[in-house]
XYZ file of C-alpha atoms in Angstrom:
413
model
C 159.577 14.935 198.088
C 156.992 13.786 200.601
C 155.479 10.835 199.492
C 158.453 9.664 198.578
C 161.169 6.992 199.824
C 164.526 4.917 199.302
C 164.310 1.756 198.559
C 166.701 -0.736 199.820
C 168.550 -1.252 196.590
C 168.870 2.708 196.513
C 166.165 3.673 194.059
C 163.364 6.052 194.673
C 159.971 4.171 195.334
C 156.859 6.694 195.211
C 154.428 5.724 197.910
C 151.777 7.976 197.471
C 148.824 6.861 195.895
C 147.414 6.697 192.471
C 145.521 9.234 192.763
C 147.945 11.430 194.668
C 150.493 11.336 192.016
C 147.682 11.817 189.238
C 147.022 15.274 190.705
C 150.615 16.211 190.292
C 151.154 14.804 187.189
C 148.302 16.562 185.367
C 148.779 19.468 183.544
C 150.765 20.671 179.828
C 153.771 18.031 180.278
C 151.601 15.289 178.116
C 149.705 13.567 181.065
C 147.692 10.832 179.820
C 144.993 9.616 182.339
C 145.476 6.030 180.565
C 149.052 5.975 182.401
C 146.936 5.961 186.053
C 143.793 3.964 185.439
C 144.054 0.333 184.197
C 141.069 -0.592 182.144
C 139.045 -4.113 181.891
C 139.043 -5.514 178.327
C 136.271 -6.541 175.943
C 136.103 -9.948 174.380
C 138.073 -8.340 171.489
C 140.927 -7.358 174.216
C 140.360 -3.336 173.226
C 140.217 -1.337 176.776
C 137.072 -0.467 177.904
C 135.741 2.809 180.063
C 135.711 0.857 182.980
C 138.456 1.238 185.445
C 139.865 -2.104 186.642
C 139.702 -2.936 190.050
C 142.912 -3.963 192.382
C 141.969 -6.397 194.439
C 143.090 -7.771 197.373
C 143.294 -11.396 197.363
C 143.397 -11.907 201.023
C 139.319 -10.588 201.398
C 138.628 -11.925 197.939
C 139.983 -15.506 198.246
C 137.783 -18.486 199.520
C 139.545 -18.800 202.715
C 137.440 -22.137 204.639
C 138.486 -25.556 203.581
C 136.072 -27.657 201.787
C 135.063 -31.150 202.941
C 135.869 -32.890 199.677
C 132.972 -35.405 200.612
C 130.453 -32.454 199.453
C 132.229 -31.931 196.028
C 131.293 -34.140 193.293
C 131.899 -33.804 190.342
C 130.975 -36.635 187.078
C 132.573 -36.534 183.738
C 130.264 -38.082 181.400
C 131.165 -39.776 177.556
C 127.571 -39.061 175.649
C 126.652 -38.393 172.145
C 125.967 -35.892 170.159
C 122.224 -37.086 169.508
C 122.084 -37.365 173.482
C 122.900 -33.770 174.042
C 120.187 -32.822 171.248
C 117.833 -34.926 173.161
C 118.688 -32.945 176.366
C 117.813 -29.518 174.153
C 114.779 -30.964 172.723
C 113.656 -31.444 176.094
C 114.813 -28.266 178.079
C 116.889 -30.505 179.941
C 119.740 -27.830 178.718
C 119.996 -24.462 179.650
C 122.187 -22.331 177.028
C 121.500 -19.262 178.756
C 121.362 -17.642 174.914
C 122.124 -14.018 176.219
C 125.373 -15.402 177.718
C 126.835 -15.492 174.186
C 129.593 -12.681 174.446
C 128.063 -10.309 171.719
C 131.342 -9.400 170.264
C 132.386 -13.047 170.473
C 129.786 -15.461 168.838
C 131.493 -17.311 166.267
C 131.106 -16.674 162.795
C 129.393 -19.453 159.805
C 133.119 -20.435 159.308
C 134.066 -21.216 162.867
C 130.949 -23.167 163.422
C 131.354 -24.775 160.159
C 134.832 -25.942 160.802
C 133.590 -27.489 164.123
C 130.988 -29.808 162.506
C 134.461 -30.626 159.784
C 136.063 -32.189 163.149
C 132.973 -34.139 163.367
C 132.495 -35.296 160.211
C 136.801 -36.275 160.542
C 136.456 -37.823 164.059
C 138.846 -35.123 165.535
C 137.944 -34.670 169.242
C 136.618 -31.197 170.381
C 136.865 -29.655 173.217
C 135.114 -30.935 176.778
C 131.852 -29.284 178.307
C 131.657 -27.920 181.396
C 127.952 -27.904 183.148
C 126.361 -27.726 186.220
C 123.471 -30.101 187.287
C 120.115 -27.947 188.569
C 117.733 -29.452 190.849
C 115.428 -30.845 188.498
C 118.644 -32.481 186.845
C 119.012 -30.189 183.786
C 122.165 -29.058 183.091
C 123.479 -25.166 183.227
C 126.412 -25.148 180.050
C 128.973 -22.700 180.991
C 132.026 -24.191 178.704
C 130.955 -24.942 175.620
C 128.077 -22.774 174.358
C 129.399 -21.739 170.835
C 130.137 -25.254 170.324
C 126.895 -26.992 171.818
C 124.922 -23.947 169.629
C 126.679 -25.074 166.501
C 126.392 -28.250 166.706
C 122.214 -27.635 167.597
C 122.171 -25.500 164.683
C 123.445 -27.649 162.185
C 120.980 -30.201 163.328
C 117.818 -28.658 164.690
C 118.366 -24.822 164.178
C 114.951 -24.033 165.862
C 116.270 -25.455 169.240
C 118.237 -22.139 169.067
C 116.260 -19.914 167.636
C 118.665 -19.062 164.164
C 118.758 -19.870 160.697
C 119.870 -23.467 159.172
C 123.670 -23.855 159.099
C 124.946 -24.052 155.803
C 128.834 -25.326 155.711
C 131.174 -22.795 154.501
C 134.783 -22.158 154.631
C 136.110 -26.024 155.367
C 139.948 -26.286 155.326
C 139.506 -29.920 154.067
C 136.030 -31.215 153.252
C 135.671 -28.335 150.403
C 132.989 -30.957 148.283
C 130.407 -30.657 151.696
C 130.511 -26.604 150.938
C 126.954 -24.994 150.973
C 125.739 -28.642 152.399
C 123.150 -28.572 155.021
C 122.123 -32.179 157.464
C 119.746 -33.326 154.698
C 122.800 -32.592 152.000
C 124.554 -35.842 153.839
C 124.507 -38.739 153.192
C 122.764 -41.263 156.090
C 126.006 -43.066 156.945
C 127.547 -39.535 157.693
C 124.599 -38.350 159.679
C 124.441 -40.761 161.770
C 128.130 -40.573 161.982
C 127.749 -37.338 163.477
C 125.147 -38.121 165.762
C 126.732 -41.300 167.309
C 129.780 -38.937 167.930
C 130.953 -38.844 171.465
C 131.896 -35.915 173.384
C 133.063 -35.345 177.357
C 130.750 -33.525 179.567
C 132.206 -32.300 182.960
C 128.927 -31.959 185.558
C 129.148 -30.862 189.073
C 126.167 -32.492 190.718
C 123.771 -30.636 192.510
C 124.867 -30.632 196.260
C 128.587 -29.082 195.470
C 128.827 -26.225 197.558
C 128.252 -22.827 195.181
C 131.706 -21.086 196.172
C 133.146 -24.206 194.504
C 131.343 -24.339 191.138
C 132.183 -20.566 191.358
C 135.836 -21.236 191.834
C 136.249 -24.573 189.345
C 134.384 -21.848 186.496
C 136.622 -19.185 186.870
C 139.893 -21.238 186.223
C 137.907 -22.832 183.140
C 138.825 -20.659 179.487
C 136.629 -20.419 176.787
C 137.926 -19.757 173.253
C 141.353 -18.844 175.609
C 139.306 -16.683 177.616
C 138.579 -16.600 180.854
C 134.852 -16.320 181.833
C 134.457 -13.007 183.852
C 132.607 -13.639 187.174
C 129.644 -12.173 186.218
C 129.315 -14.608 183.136
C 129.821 -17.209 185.767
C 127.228 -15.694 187.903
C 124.853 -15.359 185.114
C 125.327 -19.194 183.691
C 124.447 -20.792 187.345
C 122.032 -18.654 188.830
C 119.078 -18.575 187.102
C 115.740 -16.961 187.413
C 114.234 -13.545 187.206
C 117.575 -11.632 188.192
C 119.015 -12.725 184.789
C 115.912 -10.892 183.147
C 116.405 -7.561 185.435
C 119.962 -7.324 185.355
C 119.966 -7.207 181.641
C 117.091 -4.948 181.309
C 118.095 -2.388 183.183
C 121.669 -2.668 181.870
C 120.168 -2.310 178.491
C 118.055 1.054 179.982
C 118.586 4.022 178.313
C 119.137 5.923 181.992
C 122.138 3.548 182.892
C 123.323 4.000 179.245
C 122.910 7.836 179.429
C 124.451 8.129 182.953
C 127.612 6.328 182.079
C 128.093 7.598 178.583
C 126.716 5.178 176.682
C 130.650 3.393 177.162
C 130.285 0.505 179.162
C 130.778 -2.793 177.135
C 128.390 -5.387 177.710
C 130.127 -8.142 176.330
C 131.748 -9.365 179.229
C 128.863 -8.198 181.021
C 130.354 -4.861 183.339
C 127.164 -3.618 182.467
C 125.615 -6.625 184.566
C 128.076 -6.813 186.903
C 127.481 -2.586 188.036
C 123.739 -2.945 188.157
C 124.175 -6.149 190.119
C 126.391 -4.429 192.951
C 123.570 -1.652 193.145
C 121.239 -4.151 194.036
C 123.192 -5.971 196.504
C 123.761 -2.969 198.454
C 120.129 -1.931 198.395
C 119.510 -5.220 199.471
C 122.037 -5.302 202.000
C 122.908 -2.003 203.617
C 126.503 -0.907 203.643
C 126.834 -0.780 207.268
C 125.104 -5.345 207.392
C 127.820 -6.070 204.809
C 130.270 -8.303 206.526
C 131.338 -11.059 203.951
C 134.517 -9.571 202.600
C 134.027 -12.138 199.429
C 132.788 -10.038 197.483
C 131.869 -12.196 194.829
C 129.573 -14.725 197.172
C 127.643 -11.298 198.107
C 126.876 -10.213 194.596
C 126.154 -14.024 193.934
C 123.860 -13.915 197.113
C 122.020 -10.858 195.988
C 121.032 -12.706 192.618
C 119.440 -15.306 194.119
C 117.572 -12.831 196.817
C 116.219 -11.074 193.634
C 114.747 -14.422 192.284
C 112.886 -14.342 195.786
C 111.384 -11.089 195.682
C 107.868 -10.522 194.636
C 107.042 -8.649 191.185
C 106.415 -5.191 193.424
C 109.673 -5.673 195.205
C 111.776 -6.049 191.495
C 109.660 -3.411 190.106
C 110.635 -0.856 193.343
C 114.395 -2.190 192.991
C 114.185 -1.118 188.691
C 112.480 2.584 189.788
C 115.178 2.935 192.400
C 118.203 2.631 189.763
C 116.511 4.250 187.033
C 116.119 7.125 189.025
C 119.627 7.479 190.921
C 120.955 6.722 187.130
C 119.021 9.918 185.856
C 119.958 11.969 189.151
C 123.557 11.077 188.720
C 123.929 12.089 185.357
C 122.167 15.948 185.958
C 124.309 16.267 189.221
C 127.901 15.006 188.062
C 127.618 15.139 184.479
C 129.983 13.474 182.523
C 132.034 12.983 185.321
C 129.310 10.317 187.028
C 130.827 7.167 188.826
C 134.820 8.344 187.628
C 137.400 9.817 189.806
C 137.425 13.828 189.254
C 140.118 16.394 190.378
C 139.162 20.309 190.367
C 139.045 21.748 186.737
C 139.498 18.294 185.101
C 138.268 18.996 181.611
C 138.955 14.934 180.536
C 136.847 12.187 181.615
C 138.702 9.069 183.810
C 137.372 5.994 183.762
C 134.218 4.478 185.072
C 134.884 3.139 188.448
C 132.928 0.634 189.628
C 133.285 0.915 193.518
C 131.987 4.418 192.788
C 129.072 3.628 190.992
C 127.528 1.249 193.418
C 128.171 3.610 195.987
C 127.225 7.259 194.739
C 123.980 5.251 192.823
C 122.617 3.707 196.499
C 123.150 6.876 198.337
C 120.948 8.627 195.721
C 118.634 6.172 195.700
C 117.954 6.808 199.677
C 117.039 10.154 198.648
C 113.895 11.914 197.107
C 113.423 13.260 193.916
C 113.359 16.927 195.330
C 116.774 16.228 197.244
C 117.943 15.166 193.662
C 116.871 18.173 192.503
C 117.995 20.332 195.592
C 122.073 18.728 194.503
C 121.603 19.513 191.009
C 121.274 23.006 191.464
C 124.671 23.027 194.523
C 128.606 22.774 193.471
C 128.501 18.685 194.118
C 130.916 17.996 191.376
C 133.605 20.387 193.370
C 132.102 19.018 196.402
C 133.518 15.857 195.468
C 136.722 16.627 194.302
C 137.561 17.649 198.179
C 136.403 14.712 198.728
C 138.853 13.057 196.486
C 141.380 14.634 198.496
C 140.998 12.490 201.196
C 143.671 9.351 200.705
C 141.739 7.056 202.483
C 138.670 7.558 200.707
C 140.779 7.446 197.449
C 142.022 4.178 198.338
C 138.677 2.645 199.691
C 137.419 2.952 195.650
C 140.919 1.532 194.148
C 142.426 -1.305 196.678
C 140.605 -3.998 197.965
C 137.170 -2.457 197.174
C 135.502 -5.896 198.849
C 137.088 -5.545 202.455
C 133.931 -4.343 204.660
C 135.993 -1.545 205.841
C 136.274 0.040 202.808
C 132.527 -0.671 201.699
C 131.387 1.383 205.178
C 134.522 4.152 204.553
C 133.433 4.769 201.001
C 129.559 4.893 201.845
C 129.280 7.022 204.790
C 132.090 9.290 203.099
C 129.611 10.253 200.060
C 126.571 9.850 202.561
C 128.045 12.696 204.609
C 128.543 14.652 201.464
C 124.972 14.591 199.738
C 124.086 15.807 203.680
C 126.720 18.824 204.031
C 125.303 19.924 200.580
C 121.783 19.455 201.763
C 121.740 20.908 204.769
C-alpha cells in the first residue's frame, strides 16, 4: 500500500500522514476523529476542542547559551505580614484573571492552608518576578498568596471574608474568622515565614520564560500563555481577554474553546502577532519569544492602533464563521458531516488572511464553494503538515499563509 513501509524489525510502519490516513479511515467501519487529533486539556484534565499541536523541539527550543552573569535570581525568607504589606501597597501583582477559572480553590482548600499556618507546617515556595519599579509579578503561588490575603484583608482581593471550614485537625477554629483568634495566634500567623523565589529585573526574558514553564502549580504545569500573561503586563492583558471573551470569537469557534488555561488567549494572541508581523518578516522560529514579543508591541501601540487591531479580529471572526461554518479553523475533508478539532495554526492563519480583505470580498467568499475549496486544499501533504508538525518553523508559517492566501484569490478572481 503506498504510504506504506517495512520496518527493520519486520513490521509495517505507515508513513503517510495524519491526515492522509484520516481520509482513508473515514467512513461506516466506526472511525472516530478522536483516534487522529490529540486534544489540549482543561485544568480539570477533560479534552478540549482544541487540537494539540506537535511540535518540533529543534525550532521551539532556546538554542543560544546564556551568560550566567545576566541571570539572577534571589530566594527571599519574609513573612506573612511582609507579603500583606507588599499587597497593601501594589507592590504585588496577582494578575486576578490569571486564576484558572475551573481551578480556584474552594473555602476548604484555602481553609486548610491557613490550618498549616496556624500548625507551623511549611507551604509551598513562591515564585515571582521583580518589575522595574521593584514590584513583584506572582506566577507560583496565587491561590495560596489569595488565601492567605483573604483571610486577613479580604478587600486586598476583592472577595468576601474567609470563614474556616472543613479543618482536618483544628475542628474548634470552624466558622472562625482573624478577629475569632486569639492575639497570640494572629500574630502567630503573621510572623510566619515563607520562601519567595524572585528573578531580578535584568534576567534575560527567554529565561524567566523557561525557569516558569518547568515550575507546577497545584501539579500543573503553567501553560505558556499563563506564563505570558503573569510577566507581561499592560494593556495586551486587557485586549487579549476581551476579545477572547467576544461573542464573534465565541460564535466563530463554537462557543468550545476553554479559557481556563487560556487557548482562548493564546489564539487571539497569534492573530495579533501575525498582523503585527507579516508572515513573510517572521524569522524567529521560537515561536513562543514571537507571541511574547507581540504582547509587549501591543502595550506600545496607541488607543487607535488597539482599537484597529480589535475591528480587524472581530470582523475576520464573523467572516469566518458565514464562509466555513462550523467547520472554521478545523481540518475538513469533502462531505465531512463531523466537526475535527480546532486547530490553532489554522486559525491564526485563515483569521489574518481575512483580515487583509474587505468586507465585500468577505461577502464575495460567502456566497463561492470555499469550504470545498479548502478541502483540495487539504489534499496537499505539505500544506497538511505545515498546520500539524512544527507549526513555529518559518517555513511552515510562509507555506501555510501564502497556501490559503492563494486560495481566497483563485475564489476571488
Amino acid at each position: 500500500m503506498a504510504g506504506l513501509e517495512d520496518s527493520s524489525q519486520g513490521r509495517t510502519r505507515d508513513r503517510r500522514s495524519v491526515y492522509e490516513r484520516y481520509r482513508v479511515g473515514t467512513g461506516d467501519d466506526g472511525f472516530n476523529l478522536d483516534d487522529f487529533f490529540a486534544r489540549e486539556t482543561a485544568s480539570d484534565g477533560q479534552a478540549t476542542d482544541i487540537e494539540r499541536e506537535d511540535t518540533d523541539e529543534s525550532t521551539d527550543r532556546i538554542t543560544a547559551p546564556f551568560d550566567p552573569e545576566h541571570i539572577d535570581i534571589e530566594t527571599r525568607t519574609t513573612t506573612v505580614d511582609l507579603l500583606l504589606s507588599r499587597l497593601r501597597n501594589d507592590m504585588i501583582d496577582l494578575a486576578a484573571d490569571f486564576q484558572r477559572r475551573a481551578g480556584i480553590w474552594t473555602d476548604v482548600q484555602q481553609s486548610r492552608l491557613i490550618e498549616s499556618l496556624l500548625l507551623r507546617i511549611p507551604i509551598p515556595s513562591f515564585y515571582a518576578a521583580e518589575q522595574k519599579d521593584g514590584s513583584w509579578v506572582i506566577v507560583d503561588g496565587i491561590q495560596r498568596l489569595t488565601s492567605i490575603a483573604r483571610f486577613f484583608d479580604a478587600g486586598l482581593v476583592d472577595a468576601s471574608p474567609l470563614k474556616l471550614s472543613g479543618l482536618e485537625y483544628l475542628h474548634n477554629f470552624t466558622r472562625a474568622g482573624l478577629d475569632d483568634l486569639s492575639g497570640k495566634l494572629q500574630i502567630r500567623l503573621r510572623e510566619t515565614e515563607v520562601v519567595v523565589h524572585v528573578i531580578r529585573r535584568g534576567t534575560p526574558e527567554p529565561v524567566m520564560f523557561n525557569i516558569f514553564a518547568r515550575i507546577n502549580t497545584g501539579g500543573e504545569p503553567l501553560t505558556r500563555q499563563e506564563i505570558r500573561h503573569a510577566l507581561i503586563p499592560g494593556r495586551s492583558r486587557t485586549l487579549l481577554a476581551r476579545l477572547a471573551e467576544s461573542e464573534q470569537f465565541r460564535s466563530a469557534t463554537g462557543h468550545s474553546v476553554v479559557g481556563d488555561r487560556m487557548a482562548d488567549r493564546e489564539m487571539v494572541l497569534r492573530f495579533m502577532a501575525f498582523r503585527l508581523t507579516a508572515p513573510e518578516g517572521y524569522r524567529a522560529g521560537d515561536f513562543d519569544w514571537f507571541l511574547a514579543d507581540a504582547m509587549h508591541r501591543i502595550n506600545r501601540l496607541d488607543v487607535e492602533g488597539v482599537d484597529r487591531l480589535a475591528h480587524e479580529f472581530t470582523s475576520a471572526m464573523t467572516a469566518a464563521e458565514a464562509i466555513f461554518g462550523i467547520h472554521a479553523f478545523r481540518k475538513y475533508r469533502s462531505g465531512q458531516q463531523r466537526k475535527s478539532p480546532i486547530n490553532k495554526a489554522l486559525f491564526e492563519t485563515i483569521a489574518v488572511n481575512l483580515a487583509v480583505l474587505a468586507p465585500f470580498q468577505h461577502d464575495r467568499l460567502r456566497q463561492l464553494d470555499a469550504l470545498e475549496a479548502f478541502a483540495d486544499l487539504m489534499e496537499d501533504s505539505e500544506f497538511e503538515r505545515s498546520i500539524s508538525v512544527a507549526t513555529g518553523d518559518p517555513k511552515k508559517v510562509r507555506k501555510r499563509f501564502d497556501a490559503v492566501q492563494e486560495l481566497f484569490e483563485d475564489l476571488l478572481s
